[in-house]
Amino acid sequence: MTRRLRPLATLGIAFGLLAAAPAGQDAPFDLLVSGGRLLDGTGNPWRRADVGIRGDRIVAVGRLAGHAAARVVDARDRVVAPGFIDAHSHALESLGAPDLRDARGLLAQGVTTVIGNPDGGGPVDLAAQAASLADGGIGINAALLIGHGSVRRAVIGSADRQPTAGDLDRMRALVRQAAADGAFGLSSGLFYIPGRYARLEEVIALAREAGGVYTSHIRDEGTYDTGVVASVDEVIRVAEEAGVRGVVSHMKALGPDSWGLSREMIAHIDAARARGVEVLADQYPYDASSTSLAAAVMPGETARSAEEALSGTESRTAFLAMVRENIRRRGGPASIVIASGRGAPGLAGRRLSEIADARGVSPEQAAADIVVSGTASIVSFNMSDEDIDRIMRQPWTMASSDGGLVRPGAGQPHPRSQGAFARRIARYVRDRGVLTLEEAVRTATSLTAATFGLTDRGVIREGALADVIVFDPARVQDRATYEDPFPEAAGIDWVVVNGQVARAEGEFTGARGGRVLRRDHQGTSAGSQSPISSAPCPCAPYAAR
């Protein structure tokens, strides 16, 4: 029995017919999505049903023929589903920019909500961040986390030391304030400075203050240091001891030495869940990751420390040996492609092996030279299809992008920003049958909403907030590639955000119906009632990983 999606056949029908309510007749619905195949987000099979929307809410689901509406969407033979929720997004770092506030790259994929400030980053003052986002209009909903790394840096800088009792009290106070300001939980980046210097007891203490969810770019995704399995165990321990929901961010087995370890990681999460610990994961559907070159090949080092190490004969030898080994662990210099950065002018799209050959130096020396010259980001091909498929099939794996909002021509970034959610449907549902369409929708909607406490989102039912998408699965396609990462995804025809039509028959309307969401004291969410902002975020940029 195959799990492949059968293409929807009636492509000759004129989709998206709009109709006005008859003159003089009351219009009970502002928008009526009619005749679609409803996937309600729960994982149930599709059923034929209409969706009636009034204001920002779904007010009726069923056979609604004959009901008047101000606007009707003919969704015949297309799928109607909840808007997708990105469980791990860097979009908030640039969402306030005037040319990006519509979030078109996300809307084109059907994404209507993002979970922001991941990997321990983002601003410490979430009230200021929310206010800046609530001052002019954003095209998507945004839920905020408080970053452990940002809190640690605010109190003790980037020092490699443990906090004093006073330091920890100040860190707790910052997290408590963030929770009061609506944070959905704590994020960490224990692979990055300064998070990597923290002992787990510190993280547990702050996760208790945050409540809700603890998401983590784990300490090691391969075989750099503690090992990926032990690092997954750290998330389990935080969730268990802090009494929060734990999420392994963009779960993967990075590098050939780690391929196959997804079995053990999954077994540890299943065992924790069996004993009552709430642990999940998110994942993006690509075989390449992206991070800074420094973090990839010299974790824990900075440009300054690298320069110092290179200045001495013995330290230089040891440093370059470390860099060489970390390049090997990621699959070798041919697997690392420069994406952008001040330290790599003119190098975007070139492999580290090519750069080393052109300069007549070793790959490790080329990498060190680039880092010393300034920042550089990379795309690194380091995952196996078997691990990707195995992780994706787990019922607790949420969809994510780990991407942001990109401007065409800005370097050569990872294509996940423009294509992750479309790619899950095109490659992993339609082409390869790794997931059913029902599971792909569930793990991008209701699972994520339930995990983060996004009340009344992620499902289509009466009373839910009207984040709705309409698409033909046979036509959904990611068009961004590693060579050309900028084209928007295709095939998501209609996108409705809080009742406002943001995309109609594949055309953007300019509506910015998004809201800044906040977690209340019951652990549920509410939308900001303020106007939504286009003002720049007050935080420093924090690069996608």
Coordinates of C-alpha atoms in Angstrom, one line a residue:
M1 CA 0.0 0.0 0.0
T2 CA 1.5 3.3 -1.0
R3 CA 1.5 6.5 1.0
R4 CA 2.1 8.7 -2.0
L5 CA -0.3 11.5 -2.6
R6 CA -2.5 11.2 -5.7
P7 CA -2.3 14.4 -7.7
L8 CA -5.6 16.3 -7.7
A9 CA -7.0 16.0 -11.1
T10 CA -9.3 18.9 -11.8
L11 CA -6.7 21.4 -12.9
G12 CA -9.0 22.7 -15.6
I13 CA -11.5 24.2 -13.2
A14 CA -11.3 28.0 -12.8
F15 CA -10.2 28.2 -9.2
G16 CA -10.6 31.1 -6.9
L17 CA -13.9 32.4 -8.2
L18 CA -15.0 35.4 -6.2
A19 CA -18.6 36.3 -5.7
A20 CA -20.3 39.2 -4.0
A21 CA -23.3 38.7 -1.7
P22 CA -26.6 39.6 -3.4
A23 CA -27.6 43.2 -3.1
G24 CA -29.6 43.9 0.0
Q25 CA -28.9 40.6 1.6
D26 CA -27.2 40.4 5.0
A27 CA -23.8 38.8 4.8
P28 CA -23.2 36.4 7.8
F29 CA -19.7 35.7 6.7
D30 CA -16.9 38.1 5.7
L31 CA -15.2 35.2 3.9
L32 CA -16.6 31.8 2.8
V33 CA -14.1 29.1 1.6
S34 CA -16.3 26.8 -0.3
G35 CA -16.1 23.2 -1.6
G36 CA -12.6 22.3 -0.4
R37 CA -11.1 19.2 0.9
L38 CA -10.7 20.1 4.6
L39 CA -7.7 18.9 6.5
D40 CA -8.5 20.3 9.9
G41 CA -4.9 20.0 11.3
T42 CA -5.6 17.1 13.7
G43 CA -4.3 14.4 11.3
N44 CA -7.8 13.2 10.4
P45 CA -8.5 12.3 6.7
W46 CA -9.9 15.1 4.5
R47 CA -13.6 15.7 4.4
R48 CA -15.6 18.0 2.2
A49 CA -16.5 21.1 4.1
D50 CA -16.9 24.8 3.8
V51 CA -15.4 27.3 6.2
G52 CA -17.2 30.5 7.2
I53 CA -15.1 33.4 8.6
R54 CA -16.3 36.5 10.4
G55 CA -13.8 39.0 11.6
D56 CA -10.7 37.1 12.8
R57 CA -12.6 33.9 13.7
I58 CA -13.9 30.8 12.0
V59 CA -17.6 30.8 12.9
A60 CA -18.9 27.8 10.9
V61 CA -17.5 24.6 9.4
G62 CA -19.7 22.3 7.3
R63 CA -22.0 22.4 4.3
L64 CA -22.7 26.1 4.0
A65 CA -24.0 26.3 0.4
G66 CA -26.6 29.1 0.1
H67 CA -25.1 31.2 2.9
A68 CA -24.3 34.8 1.9
A69 CA -20.8 36.1 2.2
A70 CA -19.0 39.3 1.3
R71 CA -16.3 37.2 -0.5
V72 CA -16.3 33.6 -1.6
V73 CA -13.3 31.5 -2.4
D74 CA -14.1 28.5 -4.7
A75 CA -11.7 25.9 -3.2
R76 CA -13.1 22.9 -5.2
D77 CA -10.6 20.0 -5.3
R78 CA -8.0 21.9 -3.4
V79 CA -7.0 21.4 0.2
V80 CA -8.1 23.8 2.9
A81 CA -5.9 23.6 6.0
P82 CA -4.8 25.7 9.0
G83 CA -1.9 28.1 8.3
F84 CA 1.5 26.5 8.9
I85 CA 3.4 27.3 12.1
D86 CA 7.2 27.5 12.0
A87 CA 8.5 26.0 15.2
H88 CA 12.0 27.5 14.8
S89 CA 12.3 30.8 12.9
H90 CA 14.8 33.6 12.6
A91 CA 12.3 35.8 10.8
L92 CA 11.9 38.3 13.7
E93 CA 15.5 39.5 13.1
S94 CA 14.4 41.3 10.0
L95 CA 10.6 41.3 10.1
G96 CA 10.5 45.0 11.1
A97 CA 12.3 46.1 8.0
P98 CA 10.0 48.1 5.7
D99 CA 10.6 45.8 2.7
L100 CA 10.2 42.6 4.6
R101 CA 7.3 43.3 7.0
D102 CA 4.8 41.6 4.7
A103 CA 6.8 38.3 5.2
R104 CA 6.0 37.3 1.6
G105 CA 8.6 34.5 1.5
L106 CA 6.8 32.9 4.4
L107 CA 3.3 33.5 3.2
A108 CA 4.2 31.9 -0.1
Q109 CA 4.9 28.7 1.8
G110 CA 1.6 28.9 3.8
V111 CA 3.3 30.0 7.0
T112 CA 1.1 32.2 9.1
T113 CA 2.9 32.0 12.5
V114 CA 6.5 31.8 13.6
I115 CA 8.1 31.0 16.9
G116 CA 11.0 33.6 17.2
N117 CA 14.1 34.3 19.2
P118 CA 15.5 30.7 19.0
D119 CA 19.0 29.3 19.8
G120 CA 19.3 31.5 22.9
G121 CA 19.2 34.7 20.9
G122 CA 17.0 37.7 20.5
P123 CA 16.5 40.7 22.7
V124 CA 16.2 40.5 26.5
D125 CA 13.5 43.2 26.6
L126 CA 10.6 41.4 25.0
A127 CA 8.2 44.2 25.8
A128 CA 10.3 46.5 23.6
Q129 CA 10.5 43.9 20.9
A130 CA 6.7 43.3 20.9
A131 CA 6.1 47.1 20.9
S132 CA 8.3 47.6 17.9
L133 CA 6.6 44.7 16.0
A134 CA 3.2 46.2 17.0
D135 CA 3.6 49.6 15.5
G136 CA 2.8 49.3 11.8
G137 CA 1.9 45.9 10.5
I138 CA 3.4 42.5 10.0
G139 CA 2.1 39.9 7.7
I140 CA 2.4 36.9 10.1
N141 CA 1.9 36.1 13.7
A142 CA 4.9 36.1 16.0
A143 CA 5.4 34.3 19.3
L144 CA 8.4 35.2 21.3
L145 CA 10.9 33.2 23.3
I146 CA 13.5 34.6 25.8
G147 CA 17.0 33.6 24.9
H148 CA 19.3 32.1 27.5
G149 CA 22.4 33.3 25.7
S150 CA 21.1 36.9 25.6
V151 CA 20.2 36.8 29.3
R152 CA 23.7 35.4 30.2
R153 CA 25.4 38.0 28.1
A154 CA 23.4 40.8 29.7
V155 CA 24.6 39.8 33.1
I156 CA 28.1 38.4 32.7
G157 CA 29.0 39.1 29.1
S158 CA 30.8 36.4 27.1
A159 CA 33.1 35.3 29.9
D160 CA 33.8 31.6 30.2
R161 CA 32.8 31.4 33.9
Q162 CA 29.9 30.3 36.0
P163 CA 27.5 32.9 37.5
T164 CA 27.8 33.9 41.0
A165 CA 24.7 33.7 43.2
G166 CA 24.0 37.3 42.5
D167 CA 24.5 36.8 38.8
L168 CA 22.0 34.0 38.8
D169 CA 19.5 36.0 40.7
R170 CA 19.8 38.8 38.1
M171 CA 19.4 36.3 35.3
R172 CA 16.3 34.8 36.9
A173 CA 14.8 38.3 37.3
L174 CA 15.3 39.0 33.6
V175 CA 13.6 35.7 32.6
R176 CA 10.8 36.3 35.1
Q177 CA 10.2 39.7 33.4
A178 CA 10.2 38.2 30.0
A179 CA 7.7 35.6 31.1
A180 CA 5.5 38.4 32.5
D181 CA 5.8 40.1 29.1
G182 CA 4.4 37.1 27.4
A183 CA 7.4 34.8 26.5
F184 CA 6.3 31.3 25.5
G185 CA 9.4 29.8 27.1
L186 CA 13.2 29.8 27.1
S187 CA 15.5 29.1 24.1
S188 CA 19.1 28.1 24.4
G189 CA 22.1 27.7 22.0
L190 CA 24.5 25.6 24.0
F191 CA 26.8 25.1 21.0
Y192 CA 27.4 28.9 20.8
I193 CA 29.2 31.5 22.9
P194 CA 28.1 32.3 25.7
G195 CA 25.6 29.5 26.1
R196 CA 28.3 26.8 25.7
Y197 CA 29.9 28.0 29.0
A198 CA 26.8 27.3 31.0
R199 CA 26.3 24.2 33.2
L200 CA 23.0 22.6 32.9
E201 CA 22.0 23.6 36.5
E202 CA 22.0 27.2 35.3
V203 CA 19.7 26.4 32.3
I204 CA 17.3 24.4 34.5
A205 CA 17.0 27.3 36.9
L206 CA 16.1 29.7 34.1
A207 CA 13.8 27.3 32.4
R208 CA 11.8 27.0 35.7
E209 CA 11.4 30.8 35.7
A210 CA 10.3 30.9 32.1
G211 CA 7.9 28.0 32.2
G212 CA 6.1 26.8 29.1
V213 CA 8.6 25.4 26.6
Y214 CA 12.4 25.0 26.5
T215 CA 13.9 24.8 23.0
S216 CA 17.5 24.1 22.5
H217 CA 20.1 24.2 19.8
I218 CA 21.8 21.3 21.6
R219 CA 25.4 21.4 22.8
D220 CA 26.6 19.0 20.1
E221 CA 24.7 17.8 17.0
G222 CA 27.5 15.4 15.9
T223 CA 30.7 14.3 17.5
Y224 CA 32.4 17.6 18.3
D225 CA 32.3 17.5 22.1
T226 CA 29.7 15.6 24.2
G227 CA 28.1 13.9 21.3
V228 CA 24.6 14.3 19.9
V229 CA 22.9 11.6 22.0
A230 CA 24.2 13.0 25.2
S231 CA 23.2 16.5 24.1
V232 CA 19.6 15.3 23.4
D233 CA 19.7 13.8 27.0
E234 CA 20.4 17.3 28.2
V235 CA 17.1 18.6 26.8
I236 CA 15.3 15.7 28.4
R237 CA 16.9 16.5 31.7
V238 CA 16.0 20.2 31.5
A239 CA 12.4 19.3 30.6
E240 CA 12.1 16.8 33.5
E241 CA 13.8 18.8 36.2
A242 CA 12.3 22.2 35.3
G243 CA 8.9 20.8 34.6
V244 CA 8.6 22.3 31.1
R245 CA 8.1 21.0 27.6
G246 CA 11.4 20.3 25.9
V247 CA 12.2 20.7 22.2
V248 CA 15.3 19.5 20.4
S249 CA 15.8 22.2 17.8
H250 CA 16.3 21.3 14.2
M251 CA 17.1 17.7 15.2
K252 CA 19.8 16.1 13.1
A253 CA 22.8 13.7 13.1
L254 CA 25.5 16.0 11.7
G255 CA 28.5 14.6 9.9
P256 CA 29.2 11.1 8.6
D257 CA 30.6 10.0 12.0
S258 CA 27.1 10.5 13.4
W259 CA 25.0 9.1 10.6
G260 CA 22.6 6.4 12.0
L261 CA 22.6 7.9 15.5
S262 CA 19.0 9.2 14.9
R263 CA 17.9 5.7 16.0
E264 CA 19.5 6.2 19.5
M265 CA 18.3 9.8 19.8
I266 CA 14.7 8.7 18.9
A267 CA 14.9 5.8 21.4
H268 CA 16.0 8.2 24.2
I269 CA 13.1 10.6 23.5
D270 CA 10.6 7.8 23.3
A271 CA 11.8 6.4 26.6
A272 CA 11.5 9.8 28.2
R273 CA 8.0 10.3 26.9
A274 CA 7.0 6.9 28.1
R275 CA 7.9 7.9 31.6
G276 CA 6.0 11.1 31.4
V277 CA 8.5 13.7 30.2
E278 CA 7.2 16.0 27.5
V279 CA 10.0 16.1 24.9
L280 CA 9.6 16.8 21.2
A281 CA 11.8 18.0 18.2
D282 CA 11.6 20.2 15.2
Q283 CA 13.2 19.6 11.9
Y284 CA 13.8 21.3 8.5
P285 CA 13.7 19.1 5.4
Y286 CA 17.2 19.6 3.9
D287 CA 20.5 17.6 4.0
A288 CA 22.5 20.8 4.6
S289 CA 22.7 23.0 7.7
S290 CA 23.8 26.6 7.9
T291 CA 25.8 28.5 10.6
S292 CA 28.8 30.7 10.9
L293 CA 32.1 29.3 9.6
A294 CA 33.7 30.0 13.0
A295 CA 31.1 28.0 14.9
A296 CA 31.3 25.1 12.4
V297 CA 35.1 24.6 12.3
M298 CA 36.3 26.3 15.5
P299 CA 33.5 26.1 18.1
G300 CA 34.0 28.3 21.1
E301 CA 36.6 30.5 19.3
T302 CA 36.4 34.0 18.0
A303 CA 38.3 35.9 15.3
R304 CA 40.5 37.4 18.0
S305 CA 41.3 34.1 19.7
A306 CA 41.9 32.4 16.3
E307 CA 44.3 35.2 15.3
E308 CA 46.2 34.8 18.7
A309 CA 46.4 31.0 18.2
L310 CA 47.8 31.4 14.7
S311 CA 50.5 33.8 15.9
G312 CA 52.5 31.1 17.8
T313 CA 54.3 28.1 16.3
E314 CA 53.0 25.5 18.7
S315 CA 49.5 27.0 19.1
R316 CA 49.2 27.4 15.4
T317 CA 49.9 23.7 14.8
A318 CA 47.4 22.7 17.4
F319 CA 44.7 25.2 16.3
L320 CA 44.9 24.2 12.6
A321 CA 44.8 20.5 13.6
M322 CA 41.5 21.2 15.5
V323 CA 40.1 23.1 12.5
R324 CA 41.1 20.3 10.1
E325 CA 39.4 17.7 12.3
N326 CA 36.2 19.7 12.6
I327 CA 36.1 20.2 8.8
R328 CA 36.5 16.4 8.4
R329 CA 33.6 15.8 10.9
R330 CA 31.3 17.9 8.7
G331 CA 32.1 15.8 5.6
G332 CA 35.3 17.5 4.4
P333 CA 36.1 20.9 2.7
A334 CA 34.0 20.1 -0.4
S335 CA 30.9 19.9 1.8
I336 CA 31.2 23.5 3.1
V337 CA 30.0 26.3 0.9
I338 CA 30.4 30.0 1.7
A339 CA 27.1 31.8 2.0
S340 CA 28.0 35.4 2.9
G341 CA 30.0 37.5 5.2
R342 CA 32.5 40.4 5.6
G343 CA 35.3 37.9 5.8
A344 CA 34.4 36.3 2.5
P345 CA 33.8 39.0 -0.1
G346 CA 33.3 37.5 -3.5
L347 CA 33.3 34.0 -2.1
A348 CA 29.6 33.3 -1.9
G349 CA 28.7 30.0 -3.5
R350 CA 32.2 28.7 -3.5
R351 CA 33.3 25.5 -1.7
L352 CA 36.0 25.7 0.9
S353 CA 38.0 23.1 -1.1
E354 CA 37.9 25.4 -4.1
I355 CA 39.0 28.4 -2.1
A356 CA 41.9 26.5 -0.6
D357 CA 43.1 25.3 -4.0
A358 CA 42.9 28.8 -5.5
R359 CA 44.9 30.2 -2.7
G360 CA 47.4 27.4 -2.5
V361 CA 46.8 26.7 1.1
S362 CA 45.2 23.9 3.2
P363 CA 41.5 24.0 3.7
E364 CA 42.0 24.6 7.5
Q365 CA 44.3 27.5 6.7
A366 CA 41.7 29.0 4.3
A367 CA 39.0 28.6 6.9
A368 CA 41.1 30.3 9.6
D369 CA 42.0 33.2 7.2
I370 CA 38.3 33.8 6.4
V371 CA 37.3 33.8 10.1
V372 CA 40.2 36.2 11.1
S373 CA 39.1 38.5 8.2
G374 CA 35.6 38.9 9.6
T375 CA 32.3 37.1 9.8
A376 CA 31.2 34.4 7.3
S377 CA 28.2 32.1 7.1
I378 CA 28.2 28.8 5.4
V379 CA 25.9 26.1 4.0
S380 CA 27.3 22.7 5.1
F381 CA 26.2 19.4 3.5
N382 CA 26.4 17.0 6.4
M383 CA 23.2 14.9 6.8
S384 CA 22.0 11.6 5.5
D385 CA 18.6 10.9 3.9
E386 CA 18.0 8.0 6.2
D387 CA 18.4 10.1 9.3
I388 CA 16.2 12.9 7.9
D389 CA 13.4 10.4 7.0
R390 CA 13.6 8.6 10.3
I391 CA 13.4 11.8 12.3
M392 CA 10.6 13.3 10.1
R393 CA 8.4 10.2 10.6
Q394 CA 8.3 10.6 14.4
P395 CA 4.8 11.7 15.6
W396 CA 6.5 14.3 17.9
T397 CA 8.6 16.0 15.2
M398 CA 7.3 19.5 14.3
A399 CA 8.0 21.3 11.0
S400 CA 10.4 24.2 11.0
S401 CA 12.6 26.2 8.7
D402 CA 15.5 27.5 10.9
G403 CA 15.4 30.3 8.2
G404 CA 14.5 33.9 8.1
L405 CA 13.5 36.6 5.7
V406 CA 15.9 37.1 2.8
R407 CA 16.4 39.8 0.1
P408 CA 17.3 38.6 -3.4
G409 CA 21.0 38.9 -4.1
A410 CA 22.2 39.1 -0.5
G411 CA 24.9 36.4 -0.6
Q412 CA 23.9 32.8 -1.2
P413 CA 22.0 31.7 1.9
H414 CA 20.4 28.4 2.6
P415 CA 17.2 27.9 0.5
R416 CA 15.2 26.8 3.6
S417 CA 14.1 30.4 4.2
Q418 CA 12.1 30.4 1.0
G419 CA 11.2 26.7 0.7
A420 CA 11.1 24.6 3.8
F421 CA 7.3 24.1 4.2
A422 CA 6.7 23.7 0.5
R423 CA 9.5 21.2 0.3
R424 CA 8.0 19.0 2.9
I425 CA 4.9 18.6 0.8
A426 CA 6.6 18.4 -2.6
R427 CA 9.5 16.1 -1.8
Y428 CA 8.5 14.2 1.4
V429 CA 4.8 13.8 0.8
R430 CA 4.2 13.8 -2.9
D431 CA 7.5 12.6 -4.4
R432 CA 8.8 10.2 -1.8
G433 CA 5.9 9.3 0.5
V434 CA 7.9 9.8 3.7
L435 CA 4.8 11.4 5.3
T436 CA 1.1 11.4 4.4
L437 CA -0.4 14.7 3.6
E438 CA -2.5 14.5 6.8
E439 CA 0.7 14.0 8.9
A440 CA 2.6 16.7 7.1
V441 CA -0.2 19.2 7.9
R442 CA -0.7 18.0 11.5
T443 CA 3.0 18.3 12.3
A444 CA 3.1 21.8 10.8
T445 CA -0.1 23.0 12.6
S446 CA -1.9 21.5 15.6
L447 CA 1.2 19.7 17.0
T448 CA 3.2 23.0 17.1
A449 CA 0.2 25.0 18.4
A450 CA -0.3 22.5 21.2
T451 CA 3.4 22.3 22.0
F452 CA 3.8 26.1 22.4
G453 CA 0.3 26.8 23.8
L454 CA -1.0 28.7 20.9
T455 CA -4.7 28.6 21.8
D456 CA -7.2 28.5 19.0
R457 CA -4.5 28.2 16.3
G458 CA -3.3 25.2 14.3
V459 CA -6.8 23.8 13.7
I460 CA -9.9 24.6 11.6
R461 CA -12.9 24.5 13.8
E462 CA -15.6 26.8 14.9
G463 CA -14.2 29.4 17.3
A464 CA -10.6 29.1 16.1
L465 CA -8.7 32.1 14.8
A466 CA -8.9 32.3 11.1
D467 CA -5.4 31.4 9.9
V468 CA -6.3 29.4 6.8
I469 CA -4.5 28.3 3.6
V470 CA -5.8 26.8 0.3
F471 CA -3.6 24.8 -2.0
D472 CA -3.4 22.0 -4.6
P473 CA -0.8 19.5 -3.3
A474 CA 0.0 18.5 -6.8
R475 CA 1.3 22.0 -7.6
V476 CA 3.0 22.9 -4.3
Q477 CA 6.8 23.2 -5.0
D478 CA 9.8 24.8 -3.4
R479 CA 11.7 26.7 -6.1
A480 CA 14.6 27.9 -4.0
T481 CA 17.7 25.9 -4.5
Y482 CA 21.3 25.9 -3.1
E483 CA 22.4 27.5 -6.4
D484 CA 19.5 30.0 -6.5
P485 CA 18.0 30.4 -3.0
F486 CA 15.7 33.3 -3.6
P487 CA 12.6 32.3 -5.6
E488 CA 9.4 32.0 -3.6
A489 CA 7.6 28.8 -3.2
A490 CA 4.7 28.0 -5.6
G491 CA 1.3 26.4 -5.2
I492 CA -0.1 28.0 -2.0
D493 CA -3.0 29.9 -3.6
W494 CA -4.8 31.5 -0.7
V495 CA -3.4 32.6 2.7
V496 CA -5.7 34.1 5.4
V497 CA -4.1 35.6 8.6
N498 CA -6.5 36.4 11.4
G499 CA -9.3 36.7 8.9
Q500 CA -7.4 39.0 6.5
V501 CA -6.6 37.7 3.0
A502 CA -2.8 38.1 2.5
R503 CA -2.6 36.0 -0.7
A504 CA -5.4 35.5 -3.2
E505 CA -4.9 33.1 -6.1
G506 CA -1.1 33.3 -5.7
E507 CA -1.0 37.1 -5.6
F508 CA -0.1 39.1 -2.5
T509 CA -2.7 41.6 -1.3
G510 CA -0.5 43.7 0.9
A511 CA -2.6 42.9 4.0
R512 CA -0.7 42.7 7.2
G513 CA -3.0 40.8 9.5
G514 CA -0.3 39.4 11.8
R515 CA -0.2 39.8 15.6
V516 CA 2.4 39.6 18.3
L517 CA 1.2 36.7 20.4
R518 CA 1.8 36.4 24.2
R519 CA 1.6 33.6 26.6
D520 CA -0.8 34.3 29.5
H521 CA -0.5 33.0 33.1
Q522 CA -2.5 29.9 32.1
G523 CA 0.1 29.0 29.5
T524 CA -2.2 29.9 26.6
S525 CA -1.8 32.6 24.1
A526 CA -3.5 35.8 23.2
G527 CA -3.0 38.1 20.2
S528 CA -1.9 41.7 20.8
Q529 CA -4.7 44.0 20.3
S530 CA -2.4 46.8 19.4
P531 CA -1.6 47.6 15.7
I532 CA 1.2 45.4 14.6
S533 CA 4.5 46.9 13.9
S534 CA 6.9 47.5 11.0
A535 CA 9.4 49.3 13.1
P536 CA 12.9 47.7 13.3
C537 CA 13.5 45.2 16.1
P538 CA 15.7 46.8 18.9
C539 CA 17.8 43.6 19.1
A540 CA 21.1 42.9 17.4
P541 CA 20.9 40.5 14.4
Y542 CA 21.3 36.8 15.4
A543 CA 22.2 34.6 12.4
A544 CA 20.2 31.6 11.4
R545 CA 21.8 28.3 12.3

